[in-house]
């Protein structure tokens, strides 16, 4: 057992705080943000369709567009290095051929298995109930969002997940198809201006049971 890795991971988990105020002088380069997002996308997803889509809102102009849609969280919008809007793509199967073809090219899957999987998935996505499809992308979006926050923490940044914003307006405000892209959450990211508050967690005995 690698105790160093365990200790590092424990620090990432236990050291994370939901931060409302950031050091506005701290910026994150596109290269480092890309690395953080790349690590986040190692998260699992249903049938590996990776339905998450990220909108990195970092310019003053883009933040001004976001501000009236998230006015209860204006401190994060105004002081963070960026606000990341996480969406779920309801048309995620459009990328199925690319994903499974790459799996074959990289030796992760035989060609015949890929063809079988694509046939089954094609039938599945043609008949899936829209409500069920939305549920799937929201679950996958939640998983990748936690992965993103942990990746950011590993890079030395702080975050805060935000659900309080105008979800019915954000896609169109940034030129996205609101019928295709489902809002999952906003995540502020930057360097904390203060340490934030610790919070209480219920004991495992209260939230889990064994049968």
PDB file of N, CA, C and O in Angstrom, residues 57 59-69 77-78 174:
ATOM      1  N   UNK A  57     -15.791  30.326 -18.156  1.00  0.00           N
ATOM      2  CA  UNK A  57     -16.160  31.742 -18.184  1.00  0.00           C
ATOM      3  C   UNK A  57     -15.105  32.509 -17.385  1.00  0.00           C
ATOM      4  O   UNK A  57     -15.103  32.485 -16.150  1.00  0.00           O
ATOM      5  N   UNK A  59     -13.320  35.690 -18.962  1.00  0.00           N
ATOM      6  CA  UNK A  59     -13.117  37.074 -19.374  1.00  0.00           C
ATOM      7  C   UNK A  59     -14.081  37.988 -18.624  1.00  0.00           C
ATOM      8  O   UNK A  59     -15.144  37.560 -18.154  1.00  0.00           O
ATOM      9  N   UNK A  60     -13.728  39.263 -18.522  1.00  0.00           N
ATOM     10  CA  UNK A  60     -14.601  40.233 -17.851  1.00  0.00           C
ATOM     11  C   UNK A  60     -15.953  40.305 -18.552  1.00  0.00           C
ATOM     12  O   UNK A  60     -17.004  40.384 -17.900  1.00  0.00           O
ATOM     13  N   UNK A  61     -15.925  40.261 -19.872  1.00  0.00           N
ATOM     14  CA  UNK A  61     -17.169  40.343 -20.638  1.00  0.00           C
ATOM     15  C   UNK A  61     -18.076  39.140 -20.353  1.00  0.00           C
ATOM     16  O   UNK A  61     -19.286  39.291 -20.126  1.00  0.00           O
ATOM     17  N   UNK A  62     -17.488  37.949 -20.351  1.00  0.00           N
ATOM     18  CA  UNK A  62     -18.278  36.740 -20.095  1.00  0.00           C
ATOM     19  C   UNK A  62     -18.815  36.733 -18.667  1.00  0.00           C
ATOM     20  O   UNK A  62     -19.953  36.312 -18.413  1.00  0.00           O
ATOM     21  N   UNK A  63     -18.006  37.210 -17.718  1.00  0.00           N
ATOM     22  CA  UNK A  63     -18.473  37.266 -16.329  1.00  0.00           C
ATOM     23  C   UNK A  63     -19.624  38.248 -16.162  1.00  0.00           C
ATOM     24  O   UNK A  63     -20.538  38.015 -15.365  1.00  0.00           O
ATOM     25  N   UNK A  64     -19.584  39.337 -16.919  1.00  0.00           N
ATOM     26  CA  UNK A  64     -20.688  40.287 -16.860  1.00  0.00           C
ATOM     27  C   UNK A  64     -21.967  39.677 -17.423  1.00  0.00           C
ATOM     28  O   UNK A  64     -23.073  40.001 -16.974  1.00  0.00           O
ATOM     29  N   UNK A  65     -21.825  38.794 -18.395  1.00  0.00           N
ATOM     30  CA  UNK A  65     -22.989  38.076 -18.926  1.00  0.00           C
ATOM     31  C   UNK A  65     -23.546  37.123 -17.884  1.00  0.00           C
ATOM     32  O   UNK A  65     -24.767  36.975 -17.725  1.00  0.00           O
ATOM     33  N   UNK A  66     -22.645  36.478 -17.141  1.00  0.00           N
ATOM     34  CA  UNK A  66     -23.074  35.500 -16.133  1.00  0.00           C
ATOM     35  C   UNK A  66     -23.644  36.152 -14.884  1.00  0.00           C
ATOM     36  O   UNK A  66     -24.564  35.601 -14.261  1.00  0.00           O
ATOM     37  N   UNK A  67     -23.132  37.299 -14.518  1.00  0.00           N
ATOM     38  CA  UNK A  67     -23.450  37.913 -13.224  1.00  0.00           C
ATOM     39  C   UNK A  67     -24.950  38.021 -12.941  1.00  0.00           C
ATOM     40  O   UNK A  67     -25.400  37.593 -11.859  1.00  0.00           O
ATOM     41  N   UNK A  68     -25.779  38.552 -13.832  1.00  0.00           N
ATOM     42  CA  UNK A  68     -27.209  38.638 -13.515  1.00  0.00           C
ATOM     43  C   UNK A  68     -27.905  37.279 -13.438  1.00  0.00           C
ATOM     44  O   UNK A  68     -29.004  37.173 -12.893  1.00  0.00           O
ATOM     45  N   UNK A  69     -27.261  36.248 -13.969  1.00  0.00           N
ATOM     46  CA  UNK A  69     -27.842  34.898 -13.911  1.00  0.00           C
ATOM     47  C   UNK A  69     -27.448  34.177 -12.626  1.00  0.00           C
ATOM     48  O   UNK A  69     -28.000  33.114 -12.323  1.00  0.00           O
ATOM     49  N   UNK A  77     -18.429  34.923  -8.793  1.00  0.00           N
ATOM     50  CA  UNK A  77     -18.325  35.360 -10.192  1.00  0.00           C
ATOM     51  C   UNK A  77     -17.282  36.461 -10.319  1.00  0.00           C
ATOM     52  O   UNK A  77     -16.440  36.436 -11.227  1.00  0.00           O
ATOM     53  N   UNK A  78     -17.312  37.397  -9.406  1.00  0.00           N
ATOM     54  CA  UNK A  78     -16.454  38.579  -9.525  1.00  0.00           C
ATOM     55  C   UNK A  78     -15.002  38.324  -9.148  1.00  0.00           C
ATOM     56  O   UNK A  78     -14.099  38.964  -9.691  1.00  0.00           O
ATOM     57  N   UNK A 174     -25.050  32.175 -23.545  1.00  0.00           N
ATOM     58  CA  UNK A 174     -23.701  31.960 -24.087  1.00  0.00           C
ATOM     59  C   UNK A 174     -23.723  31.284 -25.454  1.00  0.00           C
ATOM     60  O   UNK A 174     -22.737  30.699 -25.890  1.00  0.00           O
TER      61      UNK A 174
END
